[in-house]
Short mmCIF file of C-alpha atoms in Angstrom, two decimals:
data_model
loop_
_atom_site.label_atom_id
_atom_site.label_comp_id
_atom_site.label_asym_id
_atom_site.label_seq_id
_atom_site.Cartn_x
_atom_site.Cartn_y
_atom_site.Cartn_z
CA UNK A 1 -80.99 -111.31 72.88
CA UNK A 2 -82.01 -108.34 75.03
CA UNK A 3 -78.18 -107.09 75.23
CA UNK A 4 -77.68 -107.38 71.36
CA UNK A 5 -80.88 -105.47 70.86
CA UNK A 6 -79.74 -102.78 73.21
CA UNK A 7 -76.21 -102.60 71.62
CA UNK A 8 -77.68 -102.39 68.38
CA UNK A 9 -79.86 -99.29 69.39
CA UNK A 10 -77.14 -97.62 71.18
CA UNK A 11 -75.06 -98.02 67.78
CA UNK A 12 -77.76 -96.43 66.19
CA UNK A 13 -78.00 -93.51 68.31
CA UNK A 14 -74.27 -93.09 67.86
CA UNK A 15 -74.92 -92.94 64.11
CA UNK A 16 -77.55 -90.11 64.87
CA UNK A 17 -74.99 -88.14 66.85
CA UNK A 18 -72.65 -88.31 63.85
CA UNK A 19 -75.19 -87.30 61.68
CA UNK A 20 -75.96 -84.34 63.82
CA UNK A 21 -72.55 -83.18 63.96
CA UNK A 22 -72.16 -83.22 60.23
CA UNK A 23 -75.25 -81.04 60.03
CA UNK A 24 -73.82 -78.60 62.54
CA UNK A 25 -75.73 -79.77 65.57
CA UNK A 26 -74.77 -81.09 68.92
CA UNK A 27 -74.92 -84.91 69.99
CA UNK A 28 -77.98 -86.31 71.58
CA UNK A 29 -76.23 -87.66 74.68
CA UNK A 30 -78.23 -87.30 77.95
CA UNK A 31 -81.53 -86.51 76.45
CA UNK A 32 -83.40 -89.43 77.44
CA UNK A 33 -85.61 -89.35 80.39
CA UNK A 34 -86.45 -92.66 82.46
CA UNK A 35 -89.99 -92.27 80.73
CA UNK A 36 -88.26 -92.21 77.00
CA UNK A 37 -86.31 -95.41 77.81
CA UNK A 38 -89.33 -97.32 76.96
CA UNK A 39 -88.21 -97.08 73.31
CA UNK A 40 -85.59 -99.51 73.99
CA UNK A 41 -88.01 -102.34 75.24
CA UNK A 42 -86.86 -105.36 73.19
CA UNK A 43 -90.32 -106.93 73.33
CA UNK A 44 -91.66 -103.96 71.17
CA UNK A 45 -92.16 -104.30 67.56
CA UNK A 46 -92.67 -101.34 65.30
CA UNK A 47 -93.82 -101.32 61.73
CA UNK A 48 -92.60 -98.89 59.06
CA UNK A 49 -95.94 -98.49 56.91
CA UNK A 50 -96.66 -95.32 58.62
CA UNK A 51 -98.81 -94.45 61.75
CA UNK A 52 -102.50 -94.57 61.34
CA UNK A 53 -105.04 -93.75 63.96
CA UNK A 54 -106.81 -96.79 65.19
CA UNK A 55 -110.04 -95.63 66.10
CA UNK A 56 -110.63 -99.12 67.97
CA UNK A 57 -107.30 -99.06 69.78
CA UNK A 58 -107.19 -95.89 71.71
CA UNK A 59 -105.88 -96.70 75.19
CA UNK A 60 -104.18 -94.99 78.03
CA UNK A 61 -100.40 -95.29 78.40
CA UNK A 62 -100.96 -97.39 81.47
CA UNK A 63 -103.22 -99.93 79.89
CA UNK A 64 -100.64 -100.08 76.94
CA UNK A 65 -98.07 -100.99 79.21
CA UNK A 66 -99.95 -103.93 80.42
CA UNK A 67 -100.72 -105.22 77.27
CA UNK A 68 -96.95 -104.95 75.95
CA UNK A 69 -95.84 -106.85 79.03
CA UNK A 70 -98.17 -109.77 78.51
CA UNK A 71 -96.46 -113.08 77.74
CA UNK A 72 -99.03 -114.00 74.93
CA UNK A 73 -100.90 -111.65 72.77
CA UNK A 74 -102.20 -111.49 69.31
CA UNK A 75 -100.88 -108.92 67.07
CA UNK A 76 -103.55 -106.55 65.71
CA UNK A 77 -103.35 -103.80 63.28
CA UNK A 78 -106.17 -101.66 62.23
CA UNK A 79 -107.85 -102.12 58.93
CA UNK A 80 -107.48 -99.21 56.36
CA UNK A 81 -111.06 -98.21 56.62
CA UNK A 82 -110.53 -97.82 60.30
CA UNK A 83 -107.51 -95.63 59.92
CA UNK A 84 -106.61 -91.86 59.65
CA UNK A 85 -103.43 -90.56 58.30
CA UNK A 86 -101.69 -88.33 60.38
CA UNK A 87 -99.71 -85.20 59.12
CA UNK A 88 -97.53 -82.53 60.57
CA UNK A 89 -97.38 -78.93 59.55
CA UNK A 90 -94.01 -77.48 58.44
CA UNK A 91 -93.09 -73.94 59.72
CA UNK A 92 -95.26 -71.15 58.06
CA UNK A 93 -92.09 -69.47 57.14
CA UNK A 94 -90.46 -72.72 55.85
CA UNK A 95 -89.96 -70.45 52.57
CA UNK A 96 -89.00 -66.92 53.43
CA UNK A 97 -90.43 -63.59 51.99
CA UNK A 98 -87.18 -63.62 49.93
CA UNK A 99 -87.91 -67.03 48.43
CA UNK A 100 -85.24 -68.86 50.08
CA UNK A 101 -85.41 -71.82 52.22
CA UNK A 102 -85.55 -71.28 56.00
CA UNK A 103 -84.06 -73.73 58.65
CA UNK A 104 -83.14 -76.07 55.73
CA UNK A 105 -81.02 -78.33 57.79
CA UNK A 106 -83.23 -78.21 60.78
CA UNK A 107 -86.32 -79.09 58.48
CA UNK A 108 -84.35 -82.08 56.90
CA UNK A 109 -83.71 -83.36 60.37
CA UNK A 110 -87.01 -82.86 61.16
CA UNK A 111 -88.63 -84.61 58.40
CA UNK A 112 -86.12 -87.58 59.20
CA UNK A 113 -87.59 -87.71 62.69
CA UNK A 114 -91.13 -87.54 61.70
CA UNK A 115 -90.51 -90.50 59.07
CA UNK A 116 -88.74 -92.61 61.75
CA UNK A 117 -91.74 -92.10 64.08
CA UNK A 118 -94.04 -93.15 61.36
CA UNK A 119 -95.86 -89.91 60.55
CA UNK A 120 -97.87 -90.27 57.00
CA UNK A 121 -96.72 -86.85 55.71
CA UNK A 122 -96.16 -83.03 56.38
CA UNK A 123 -98.24 -79.95 54.84
CA UNK A 124 -96.71 -76.79 53.93
CA UNK A 125 -98.08 -73.47 52.78
CA UNK A 126 -97.46 -72.04 49.56
CA UNK A 127 -97.63 -68.28 49.62
CA UNK A 128 -98.92 -66.06 46.67
CA UNK A 129 -97.14 -63.26 48.20
CA UNK A 130 -93.89 -65.29 47.66
CA UNK A 131 -94.40 -67.30 44.51
CA UNK A 132 -95.92 -64.45 42.53
CA UNK A 133 -94.20 -61.45 44.40
CA UNK A 134 -92.77 -59.13 41.97
CA UNK A 135 -94.99 -58.96 38.90
CA UNK A 136 -98.45 -60.65 37.81
CA UNK A 137 -97.74 -63.86 36.05
CA UNK A 138 -94.06 -64.33 36.93
CA UNK A 139 -93.71 -67.08 39.21
CA UNK A 140 -90.82 -68.35 41.12
CA UNK A 141 -91.18 -72.04 42.45
CA UNK A 142 -87.79 -72.96 43.17
CA UNK A 143 -87.67 -72.83 46.82
CA UNK A 144 -90.97 -74.51 46.97
CA UNK A 145 -89.71 -77.32 44.64
CA UNK A 146 -86.72 -77.89 46.76
CA UNK A 147 -88.91 -78.42 49.73
CA UNK A 148 -91.09 -80.93 47.98
CA UNK A 149 -88.12 -82.71 46.97
CA UNK A 150 -86.87 -82.88 50.35
CA UNK A 151 -90.25 -84.25 51.68
CA UNK A 152 -90.27 -86.90 48.92
CA UNK A 153 -86.65 -87.99 49.42
CA UNK A 154 -87.79 -88.37 53.12
CA UNK A 155 -90.42 -90.89 51.90
CA UNK A 156 -93.31 -88.75 53.17
CA UNK A 157 -96.66 -87.57 51.58
CA UNK A 158 -97.35 -83.80 51.10
CA UNK A 159 -100.38 -81.57 51.65
CA UNK A 160 -100.03 -78.27 50.02
CA UNK A 161 -101.90 -75.14 51.12
CA UNK A 162 -102.31 -72.58 48.49
CA UNK A 163 -102.30 -69.36 50.71
CA UNK A 164 -104.28 -66.46 48.56
CA UNK A 165 -103.73 -64.13 51.77
CA UNK A 166 -100.87 -62.58 53.84
CA UNK A 167 -99.69 -63.29 57.19
CA UNK A 168 -99.04 -60.97 60.11
CA UNK A 169 -97.58 -63.71 62.25
CA UNK A 170 -94.89 -64.62 59.60
CA UNK A 171 -94.76 -60.86 58.13
CA UNK A 172 -95.60 -62.32 54.51
CA UNK A 173 -97.70 -59.80 52.75
CA UNK A 174 -99.73 -60.27 49.66
CA UNK A 175 -97.79 -59.96 46.38
CA UNK A 176 -95.82 -56.64 45.94
CA UNK A 177 -97.84 -55.78 42.58
CA UNK A 178 -100.83 -56.27 44.44
CA UNK A 179 -100.14 -54.04 47.44
CA UNK A 180 -99.14 -51.35 45.15
CA UNK A 181 -102.54 -51.50 43.39
CA UNK A 182 -103.90 -51.44 46.91
CA UNK A 183 -102.06 -48.15 47.74
CA UNK A 184 -104.23 -46.58 44.73
CA UNK A 185 -107.38 -48.50 45.31
CA UNK A 186 -107.74 -49.42 49.10
CA UNK A 187 -111.21 -50.36 48.24
CA UNK A 188 -109.85 -53.82 46.98
CA UNK A 189 -109.30 -54.49 50.72
CA UNK A 190 -111.77 -55.37 53.49
CA UNK A 191 -112.83 -52.33 55.54
CA UNK A 192 -114.65 -51.75 58.86
CA UNK A 193 -116.86 -49.04 59.73
CA UNK A 194 -114.03 -46.92 60.94
CA UNK A 195 -112.63 -47.15 57.37
CA UNK A 196 -109.67 -49.30 58.62
CA UNK A 197 -108.34 -51.72 55.99
CA UNK A 198 -107.43 -55.27 56.44
CA UNK A 199 -104.48 -55.60 53.76
CA UNK A 200 -103.73 -59.46 54.38
CA UNK A 201 -106.70 -60.37 51.96
CA UNK A 202 -108.77 -59.22 49.23
CA UNK A 203 -112.38 -58.16 49.65
CA UNK A 204 -114.72 -60.95 48.52
CA UNK A 205 -116.68 -58.22 46.64
CA UNK A 206 -113.88 -57.98 44.03
CA UNK A 207 -113.63 -61.58 43.21
CA UNK A 208 -114.88 -61.00 39.66
CA UNK A 209 -114.03 -57.52 38.95
CA UNK A 210 -110.93 -56.70 36.64
CA UNK A 211 -109.20 -54.80 39.61
CA UNK A 212 -105.87 -56.55 39.32
CA UNK A 213 -104.25 -54.76 36.24
CA UNK A 214 -107.47 -55.76 33.96
CA UNK A 215 -107.85 -59.23 35.39
CA UNK A 216 -110.10 -60.38 38.12
CA UNK A 217 -108.68 -62.08 41.50
CA UNK A 218 -110.50 -65.25 40.30
CA UNK A 219 -108.48 -65.14 37.03
CA UNK A 220 -105.28 -64.57 38.95
CA UNK A 221 -105.97 -67.36 41.24
CA UNK A 222 -106.63 -69.71 38.32
CA UNK A 223 -103.45 -68.88 36.48
CA UNK A 224 -101.52 -69.17 39.94
CA UNK A 225 -103.15 -72.73 40.52
CA UNK A 226 -102.31 -73.78 36.82
CA UNK A 227 -99.07 -72.77 37.01
CA UNK A 228 -98.31 -74.50 40.41
CA UNK A 229 -99.75 -77.85 38.90
CA UNK A 230 -97.48 -77.61 35.81
CA UNK A 231 -94.43 -76.78 37.75
CA UNK A 232 -95.27 -79.70 40.49
CA UNK A 233 -96.41 -82.25 38.03
CA UNK A 234 -93.89 -84.84 38.84
CA UNK A 235 -94.90 -84.72 42.32
CA UNK A 236 -98.89 -84.84 41.98
CA UNK A 237 -100.65 -87.81 43.05
CA UNK A 238 -97.62 -89.47 44.41
CA UNK A 239 -95.93 -87.00 46.94
CA UNK A 240 -98.44 -84.31 46.75
CA UNK A 241 -101.87 -86.03 47.66
CA UNK A 242 -103.80 -83.01 48.84
CA UNK A 243 -104.37 -79.31 47.84
CA UNK A 244 -106.05 -76.97 50.13
CA UNK A 245 -107.19 -74.02 48.79
CA UNK A 246 -107.20 -70.56 51.14
CA UNK A 247 -110.66 -69.21 51.36
CA UNK A 248 -110.04 -66.06 53.22
CA UNK A 249 -108.03 -64.51 56.28
CA UNK A 250 -105.60 -67.06 57.66
CA UNK A 251 -106.67 -69.20 54.82
CA UNK A 252 -109.95 -69.54 56.67
CA UNK A 253 -113.47 -69.30 55.34
CA UNK A 254 -114.53 -66.20 57.12
CA UNK A 255 -114.38 -62.49 57.02
CA UNK A 256 -111.45 -60.67 58.96
CA UNK A 257 -114.05 -59.90 61.72
CA UNK A 258 -111.86 -60.30 64.66
CA UNK A 259 -108.77 -58.76 66.22
CA UNK A 260 -106.62 -59.26 69.29
CA UNK A 261 -108.88 -58.77 72.15
CA UNK A 262 -107.78 -56.32 75.12
CA UNK A 263 -108.75 -58.64 77.48
CA UNK A 264 -109.04 -62.46 78.21
CA UNK A 265 -112.63 -62.43 76.84
CA UNK A 266 -112.75 -62.07 73.00
CA UNK A 267 -115.15 -59.45 71.78
CA UNK A 268 -117.64 -60.11 68.98
CA UNK A 269 -115.67 -58.77 66.33
CA UNK A 270 -117.02 -56.47 63.64
CA UNK A 271 -118.73 -56.68 60.13
CA UNK A 272 -116.43 -56.14 57.39
CA UNK A 273 -118.92 -54.74 54.79
CA UNK A 274 -117.71 -51.06 54.32
CA UNK A 275 -115.48 -51.23 51.21
CA UNK A 276 -117.09 -49.60 48.20
CA UNK A 277 -117.60 -52.83 46.58
CA UNK A 278 -119.38 -54.45 49.48
CA UNK A 279 -121.46 -51.43 49.85
CA UNK A 280 -122.45 -51.32 46.23
CA UNK A 281 -123.68 -55.03 46.52
CA UNK A 282 -125.54 -54.38 49.65
CA UNK A 283 -127.29 -51.21 48.05
CA UNK A 284 -128.41 -53.51 45.04
CA UNK A 285 -129.57 -56.24 47.51
CA UNK A 286 -131.65 -53.72 49.24
CA UNK A 287 -133.03 -52.10 46.21
CA UNK A 288 -134.02 -55.61 45.11
CA UNK A 289 -135.79 -56.26 48.43
CA UNK A 290 -137.77 -53.12 48.16
CA UNK A 291 -135.85 -51.40 51.21
CA UNK A 292 -133.16 -49.20 49.58
CA UNK A 293 -132.52 -47.32 53.15
CA UNK A 294 -131.34 -50.83 54.18
CA UNK A 295 -128.43 -50.81 51.80
CA UNK A 296 -126.82 -47.52 52.94
CA UNK A 297 -124.50 -49.00 55.71
CA UNK A 298 -123.87 -52.01 57.86
CA UNK A 299 -125.71 -52.21 61.10
CA UNK A 300 -125.47 -49.06 63.33
CA UNK A 301 -126.15 -50.70 66.58
CA UNK A 302 -123.51 -53.51 66.59
CA UNK A 303 -120.93 -53.70 69.05
CA UNK A 304 -117.06 -52.88 68.40
CA UNK A 305 -114.29 -55.70 68.11
CA UNK A 306 -113.70 -56.15 71.99
CA UNK A 307 -117.22 -55.70 73.26
CA UNK A 308 -119.58 -58.12 74.54
CA UNK A 309 -122.69 -58.84 72.66
CA UNK A 310 -124.92 -56.95 75.23
CA UNK A 311 -122.78 -53.90 75.08
CA UNK A 312 -125.14 -52.75 72.19
CA UNK A 313 -128.48 -53.23 70.76
CA UNK A 314 -127.57 -55.42 67.71
CA UNK A 315 -126.69 -58.75 69.41
CA UNK A 316 -128.76 -58.49 72.74
CA UNK A 317 -130.14 -61.82 73.92
CA UNK A 318 -133.83 -60.91 73.63
CA UNK A 319 -135.13 -57.94 71.33
CA UNK A 320 -131.94 -57.57 69.46
CA UNK A 321 -131.83 -56.40 66.05
CA UNK A 322 -130.39 -59.51 64.72
CA UNK A 323 -134.07 -60.95 65.11
CA UNK A 324 -135.82 -58.37 63.29
CA UNK A 325 -136.69 -58.22 59.43
CA UNK A 326 -133.67 -55.97 59.00
CA UNK A 327 -131.28 -58.22 60.80
CA UNK A 328 -132.28 -61.11 58.69
CA UNK A 329 -131.98 -59.25 55.64
CA UNK A 330 -128.54 -58.03 56.40
CA UNK A 331 -127.15 -61.67 57.75
CA UNK A 332 -128.42 -63.43 54.99
CA UNK A 333 -126.81 -61.14 52.64
CA UNK A 334 -123.39 -60.98 54.48
CA UNK A 335 -123.57 -64.68 54.76
CA UNK A 336 -124.24 -65.23 51.21
CA UNK A 337 -121.28 -63.12 50.15
CA UNK A 338 -119.15 -65.54 51.83
CA UNK A 339 -120.54 -68.73 50.78
CA UNK A 340 -120.50 -67.48 47.28
CA UNK A 341 -116.73 -66.64 47.54
CA UNK A 342 -115.97 -70.13 48.74
CA UNK A 343 -118.21 -71.70 45.99
CA UNK A 344 -116.18 -69.91 43.37
CA UNK A 345 -112.65 -70.66 44.84
CA UNK A 346 -113.54 -74.51 45.28
CA UNK A 347 -115.14 -74.85 41.83
CA UNK A 348 -111.95 -73.29 40.52
CA UNK A 349 -109.74 -75.61 42.56
CA UNK A 350 -111.87 -78.67 41.70
CA UNK A 351 -111.61 -78.08 37.96
CA UNK A 352 -108.01 -77.00 38.13
CA UNK A 353 -106.76 -80.38 39.69
CA UNK A 354 -109.73 -82.53 38.40
CA UNK A 355 -107.30 -84.70 36.48
CA UNK A 356 -104.53 -84.89 39.04
CA UNK A 357 -106.15 -87.39 41.62
CA UNK A 358 -105.85 -84.73 44.26
CA UNK A 359 -108.11 -84.35 47.51
CA UNK A 360 -109.32 -80.88 47.40
CA UNK A 361 -109.98 -79.02 50.74
CA UNK A 362 -110.81 -75.82 52.55
CA UNK A 363 -110.68 -74.62 56.02
CA UNK A 364 -113.74 -73.84 57.98
CA UNK A 365 -112.80 -71.86 61.27
CA UNK A 366 -114.31 -72.62 64.85
CA UNK A 367 -115.66 -69.28 65.94
CA UNK A 368 -116.71 -70.96 69.21
CA UNK A 369 -116.60 -67.33 71.64
CA UNK A 370 -120.38 -66.77 72.41
CA UNK A 371 -121.64 -69.92 71.13
CA UNK A 372 -123.87 -70.32 74.21
CA UNK A 373 -125.78 -67.09 73.48
CA UNK A 374 -128.99 -67.12 71.34
CA UNK A 375 -127.30 -64.92 68.57
CA UNK A 376 -124.03 -66.54 68.34
CA UNK A 377 -122.57 -63.28 67.63
CA UNK A 378 -118.77 -63.94 66.73
CA UNK A 379 -120.09 -66.45 64.30
CA UNK A 380 -122.15 -63.82 62.60
CA UNK A 381 -119.67 -61.13 62.29
CA UNK A 382 -117.41 -63.76 60.80
CA UNK A 383 -120.06 -64.56 58.28
CA UNK A 384 -121.82 -67.63 59.30
CA UNK A 385 -125.54 -66.91 59.94
CA UNK A 386 -125.72 -69.48 62.64
CA UNK A 387 -128.13 -68.62 65.60
CA UNK A 388 -130.29 -70.43 68.17
CA UNK A 389 -132.96 -70.62 65.45
CA UNK A 390 -130.93 -71.44 62.39
CA UNK A 391 -128.44 -73.86 61.31
CA UNK A 392 -125.77 -71.93 59.40
CA UNK A 393 -123.62 -74.64 58.49
CA UNK A 394 -125.82 -76.84 56.49
CA UNK A 395 -125.51 -74.73 53.50
CA UNK A 396 -121.72 -74.77 53.74
CA UNK A 397 -121.62 -78.44 54.18
CA UNK A 398 -123.93 -78.81 51.00
CA UNK A 399 -121.63 -76.61 49.18
CA UNK A 400 -118.43 -78.68 50.05
CA UNK A 401 -120.30 -81.64 48.99
CA UNK A 402 -121.37 -80.40 45.65
CA UNK A 403 -117.75 -79.87 44.69
CA UNK A 404 -116.64 -83.02 46.55
CA UNK A 405 -114.21 -81.23 48.88
CA UNK A 406 -113.02 -82.20 52.13
CA UNK A 407 -113.73 -79.80 54.90
CA UNK A 408 -110.73 -78.85 57.33
CA UNK A 409 -112.00 -78.31 60.91
CA UNK A 410 -109.33 -76.77 63.30
CA UNK A 411 -109.95 -76.75 67.07
CA UNK A 412 -110.11 -80.37 67.76
CA UNK A 413 -107.64 -79.99 70.77
CA UNK A 414 -110.03 -77.46 72.33
CA UNK A 415 -112.45 -78.38 75.26
CA UNK A 416 -115.10 -76.34 77.02
CA UNK A 417 -113.29 -76.68 80.32
CA UNK A 418 -110.50 -74.38 79.40
CA UNK A 419 -112.23 -71.54 77.88
CA UNK A 420 -112.19 -68.10 79.22
CA UNK A 421 -114.63 -67.10 82.11
CA UNK A 422 -117.57 -65.19 80.93
CA UNK A 423 -116.99 -66.07 77.02
CA UNK A 424 -119.96 -68.33 77.05
CA UNK A 425 -117.78 -70.28 74.55
CA UNK A 426 -118.20 -73.89 73.53
CA UNK A 427 -115.86 -75.18 70.95
CA UNK A 428 -117.33 -78.73 71.70
CA UNK A 429 -120.79 -78.11 70.84
CA UNK A 430 -119.88 -75.86 67.58
CA UNK A 431 -117.64 -78.78 66.39
CA UNK A 432 -120.28 -81.46 66.89
CA UNK A 433 -122.74 -79.19 65.00
CA UNK A 434 -120.51 -78.68 62.03
CA UNK A 435 -119.73 -82.43 61.92
CA UNK A 436 -123.24 -83.34 61.90
CA UNK A 437 -123.81 -81.12 58.87
CA UNK A 438 -120.83 -82.82 57.09
CA UNK A 439 -122.28 -86.24 58.08
CA UNK A 440 -125.55 -85.11 56.51
CA UNK A 441 -124.34 -84.15 53.16
CA UNK A 442 -121.39 -86.99 53.04
CA UNK A 443 -118.37 -84.55 53.44
CA UNK A 444 -115.17 -85.69 54.70
CA UNK A 445 -113.54 -84.06 57.43
CA UNK A 446 -109.88 -83.46 57.94
CA UNK A 447 -108.97 -82.47 61.55
CA UNK A 448 -106.23 -79.86 63.04
CA UNK A 449 -105.43 -78.66 66.19
CA UNK A 450 -105.47 -74.98 67.06
CA UNK A 451 -102.21 -74.46 68.66
CA UNK A 452 -99.06 -76.59 69.54
CA UNK A 453 -99.13 -74.45 72.85
CA UNK A 454 -102.56 -76.08 73.94
CA UNK A 455 -104.16 -76.41 77.39
CA UNK A 456 -103.82 -79.70 79.35
CA UNK A 457 -105.21 -82.54 78.22
CA UNK A 458 -105.15 -81.73 74.52
CA UNK A 459 -103.96 -84.99 73.17
CA UNK A 460 -106.79 -86.77 75.05
CA UNK A 461 -109.32 -83.92 73.46
CA UNK A 462 -108.03 -84.87 69.86
CA UNK A 463 -108.17 -88.72 70.52
CA UNK A 464 -111.71 -88.16 71.52
CA UNK A 465 -112.66 -86.55 68.27
CA UNK A 466 -110.81 -89.07 66.21
CA UNK A 467 -112.71 -91.91 68.12
CA UNK A 468 -116.24 -90.84 67.55
CA UNK A 469 -118.41 -93.18 65.80
CA UNK A 470 -120.50 -92.05 62.67
CA UNK A 471 -118.16 -89.13 61.59
CA UNK A 472 -115.99 -89.63 58.62
CA UNK A 473 -112.59 -88.33 59.58
CA UNK A 474 -110.38 -88.22 56.56
CA UNK A 475 -107.19 -87.24 58.13
CA UNK A 476 -105.53 -85.08 61.03
CA UNK A 477 -102.84 -82.58 60.65
CA UNK A 478 -100.89 -81.65 63.92
CA UNK A 479 -99.73 -77.80 63.65
CA UNK A 480 -97.12 -77.19 63.58
CA UNK A 481 -93.20 -78.05 63.43
CA UNK A 482 -90.92 -75.73 65.25
CA UNK A 483 -88.76 -75.19 68.18
CA UNK A 484 -91.43 -75.88 70.59
CA UNK A 485 -92.77 -78.92 68.69
CA UNK A 486 -89.26 -80.65 69.04
CA UNK A 487 -88.75 -79.39 72.42
CA UNK A 488 -87.88 -81.91 75.39
CA UNK A 489 -91.31 -80.61 77.03
CA UNK A 490 -93.41 -81.41 74.15
CA UNK A 491 -91.87 -83.88 71.58
CA UNK A 492 -91.82 -86.98 73.84
CA UNK A 493 -95.44 -86.28 74.81
CA UNK A 494 -96.30 -86.03 71.12
CA UNK A 495 -94.44 -89.34 70.40
CA UNK A 496 -96.57 -91.02 73.10
CA UNK A 497 -99.58 -89.59 71.66
CA UNK A 498 -98.94 -90.91 68.32
CA UNK A 499 -98.15 -94.29 69.82
CA UNK A 500 -101.25 -94.40 71.91
CA UNK A 501 -103.28 -94.12 68.57
CA UNK A 502 -101.62 -97.12 67.05
CA UNK A 503 -101.38 -99.68 69.65
CA UNK A 504 -100.42 -103.18 68.50
CA UNK A 505 -100.59 -106.28 70.91
CA UNK A 506 -97.69 -108.85 70.23
CA UNK A 507 -96.49 -112.14 70.73
CA UNK A 508 -93.96 -112.49 73.29
CA UNK A 509 -91.60 -114.37 71.02
CA UNK A 510 -91.91 -111.85 68.18
CA UNK A 511 -88.23 -110.96 67.17
CA UNK A 512 -87.49 -107.33 67.62
CA UNK A 513 -87.07 -105.17 64.49
CA UNK A 514 -85.29 -101.96 63.63
CA UNK A 515 -88.34 -100.12 63.82
CA UNK A 516 -88.03 -99.97 67.55
CA UNK A 517 -84.61 -98.51 67.31
CA UNK A 518 -85.97 -95.95 64.71
CA UNK A 519 -88.45 -94.75 67.20
CA UNK A 520 -85.75 -94.22 69.52
CA UNK A 521 -83.66 -92.42 66.98
CA UNK A 522 -86.56 -90.33 66.08
CA UNK A 523 -87.03 -89.09 69.70
CA UNK A 524 -83.33 -88.61 70.10
CA UNK A 525 -83.32 -86.50 66.90
CA UNK A 526 -86.34 -84.62 67.74
CA UNK A 527 -85.11 -83.54 71.22
CA UNK A 528 -81.70 -82.39 69.97
CA UNK A 529 -83.40 -80.59 66.92
CA UNK A 530 -85.74 -78.63 69.51
CA UNK A 531 -82.80 -77.53 71.47
CA UNK A 532 -81.09 -76.28 68.72
CA UNK A 533 -84.10 -74.40 67.19
CA UNK A 534 -84.84 -72.92 70.47
CA UNK A 535 -81.09 -71.65 70.74
CA UNK A 536 -81.36 -70.09 67.26
CA UNK A 537 -84.73 -68.42 68.16
CA UNK A 538 -83.05 -66.89 71.03
#
């Protein structure tokens, strides 16, 4: 029996090699390590319904091996309400700035590898700057439709992120017609106190102003969303199950308050309230509060981007301006602009897709630097009025609950142990605080990792978050597919991570099924794909 199973598995790997050669890739010989040979164990039986995280069966690899080696065991499968669907993000540039599919063959092989592994689905970004690039109201969905069809044919679910921002990482700007308006009216962009403009996202202050050829950004976002809904109607509710709406820079609910730090210690960032529209709102708020002088500018004593909290007076641990009446006035106004913006966008998305049985979600960032200080400076400049004396996430969670939206929380791979010395950072405490607010208001949580290039122990850290009691985790998306993701250094570990989340105890007389062979094929395809993507990148 074992010989026939191994022979069948080897035959299937041979078919995989042929498929790779037909796609222009090399074969898959000599890529299995001794550790990887466990996929050929005939005593293991895998099911094809899709891997779900079993919150009651998270075990170490050693414990797993002992269970599978047992002569008699009872097959156990987690109940649906104990499971968390797992997704993988597609490359940010899956559709290029020229509206063509990038790495189409590699993505097709990657989708098959993920399906064989048992992943629930994938996530991909739909860029405003690509789909509505040339002219307002002129949409080009063809490449995104082709990508959605690839996902559908692979038998995977799809989460779509509507990106109303640009990306410096992938060099995808805002639509050309918007950028042209910005050249004449730079005040539509966020501006810092040095009058530098952030051109990857529109200022929240122009949401309801007719600055885009007579239309407001909210009107343009709604028309974009309605066109997407109409064009992808055949995928809605079947393939496409989730719509995430971009709420700010990098799709996150925040101001563009930080830039690349000049040292290992992240600075506090800067307030982004110096475009004329933000200053106009600040002046109106100051006049209504009876202190017109408070509306002339942002805080004059705040540090710069890469500076620490104590380098100036505003964020000082004791006696800083953030604890004064003026500090409360400014921080309340600044945070309210952020929350009002997200309220408008989540309301728009919920209304637009209300009849499509879609889950609507938005991403809240984990601004964890300086969390152990009293002022929480990095959170304040990003727009979250969260300090030692004030819970800044309760209002955010309440707003998500009001629109029945899921909150995406990245950073579930981060641990306090690996944070830079001196940053007084605590991603674990911050995540715990936000999840507590979500639990209070009944908001579903969808987790993400911050980077595929994580510190040691990231998979254990993710499993810890997913196994916590009394936290409603709706799903988890692992970011993101690419050369490193499928590399021999990463993909086998990722595969073991997925398997450890869905351990099954088996009868010794269970007959092996082809799912075990498919797991081997998945690893083979992933490893070869990673090598080829790395060669292409080089």
